[in-house]
Coordinates of C-alpha atoms in Angstrom, one line a residue:
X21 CA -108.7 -110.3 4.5
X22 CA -110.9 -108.8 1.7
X23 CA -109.4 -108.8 -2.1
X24 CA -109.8 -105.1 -3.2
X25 CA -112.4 -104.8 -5.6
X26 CA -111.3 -103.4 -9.5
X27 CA -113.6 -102.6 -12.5
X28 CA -114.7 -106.1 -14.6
X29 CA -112.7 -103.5 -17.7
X30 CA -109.3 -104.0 -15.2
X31 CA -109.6 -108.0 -15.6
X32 CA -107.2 -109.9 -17.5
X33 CA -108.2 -112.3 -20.1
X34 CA -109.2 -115.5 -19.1
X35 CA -109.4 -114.6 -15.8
X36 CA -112.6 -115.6 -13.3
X37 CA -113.8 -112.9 -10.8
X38 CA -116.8 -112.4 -8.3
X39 CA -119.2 -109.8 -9.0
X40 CA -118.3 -107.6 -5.8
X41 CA -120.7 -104.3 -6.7
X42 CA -123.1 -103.1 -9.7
X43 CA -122.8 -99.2 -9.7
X44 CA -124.9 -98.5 -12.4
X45 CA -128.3 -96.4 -12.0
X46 CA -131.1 -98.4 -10.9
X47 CA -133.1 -97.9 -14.3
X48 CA -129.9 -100.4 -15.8
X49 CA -130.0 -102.9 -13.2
X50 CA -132.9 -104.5 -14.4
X51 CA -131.8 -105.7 -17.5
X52 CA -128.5 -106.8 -15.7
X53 CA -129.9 -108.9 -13.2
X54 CA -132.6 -110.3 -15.9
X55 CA -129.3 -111.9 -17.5
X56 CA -127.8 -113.4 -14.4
X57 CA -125.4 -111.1 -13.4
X58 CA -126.0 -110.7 -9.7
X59 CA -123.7 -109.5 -7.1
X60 CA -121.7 -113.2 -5.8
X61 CA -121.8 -114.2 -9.3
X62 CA -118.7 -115.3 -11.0
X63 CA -117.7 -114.2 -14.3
X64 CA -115.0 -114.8 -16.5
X65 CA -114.0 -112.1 -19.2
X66 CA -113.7 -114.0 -22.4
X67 CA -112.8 -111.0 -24.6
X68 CA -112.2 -107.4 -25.7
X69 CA -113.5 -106.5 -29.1
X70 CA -110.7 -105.3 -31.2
X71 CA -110.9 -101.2 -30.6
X72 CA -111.8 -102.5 -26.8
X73 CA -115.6 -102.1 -27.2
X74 CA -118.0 -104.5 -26.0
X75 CA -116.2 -107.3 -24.3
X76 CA -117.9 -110.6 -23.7
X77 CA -118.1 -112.0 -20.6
X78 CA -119.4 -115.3 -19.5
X79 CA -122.0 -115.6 -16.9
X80 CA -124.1 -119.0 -15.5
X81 CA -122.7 -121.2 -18.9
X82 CA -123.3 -118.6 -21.3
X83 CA -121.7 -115.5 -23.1
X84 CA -123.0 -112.0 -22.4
X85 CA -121.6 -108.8 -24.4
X86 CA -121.2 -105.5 -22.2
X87 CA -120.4 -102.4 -23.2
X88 CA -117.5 -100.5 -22.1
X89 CA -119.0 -97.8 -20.0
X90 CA -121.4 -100.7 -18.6
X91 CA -118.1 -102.7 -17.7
X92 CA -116.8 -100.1 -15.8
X93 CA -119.7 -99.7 -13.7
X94 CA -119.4 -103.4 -12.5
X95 CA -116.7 -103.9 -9.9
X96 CA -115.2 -107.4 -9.2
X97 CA -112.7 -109.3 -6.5
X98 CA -110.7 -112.0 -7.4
X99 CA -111.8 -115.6 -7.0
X100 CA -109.1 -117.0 -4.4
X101 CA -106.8 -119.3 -6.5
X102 CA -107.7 -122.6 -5.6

């Protein structure tokens, strides 16, 4: 069975998720896929800034800040726990 898919801002902490979907317009994917983040990827939200925007994210060994309103747009399932 499929895990539901949730926006990467819905992710705990510390938690490692699979990119599921990239909804933002196609002029912004680009730039995205440029820095790795690809649909199958896995990502693990490091951390919130302290008024909840950008988070940091890290993707292929290295850390990526995201804004908010970018985050949202990105839509995740759980990695099966292992």
């Amino acid at each position: 069975m499929a895990a539901a898919t949730q926006p990467l801002t819905s992710v705990s902490v510390g938690a490692t998720v699979t990119v599921a979907e990239i909804k933002l317009p196609p002029a912004s994917r680009p730039r995205l896929m440029e820095m790795g983040l690809l649909v199958g990827t896995p990502v693990e939200l490091v951390r919130f800034a302290p008024m909840g925007d950008p988070l940091e994210i890290k993707v292929r060994g290295y850390h990526l800040t995201l804004r908010r309103h970018e985050a949202d747009q990105i839509w995740v399932r759980p990695n099966d726990p292992a």
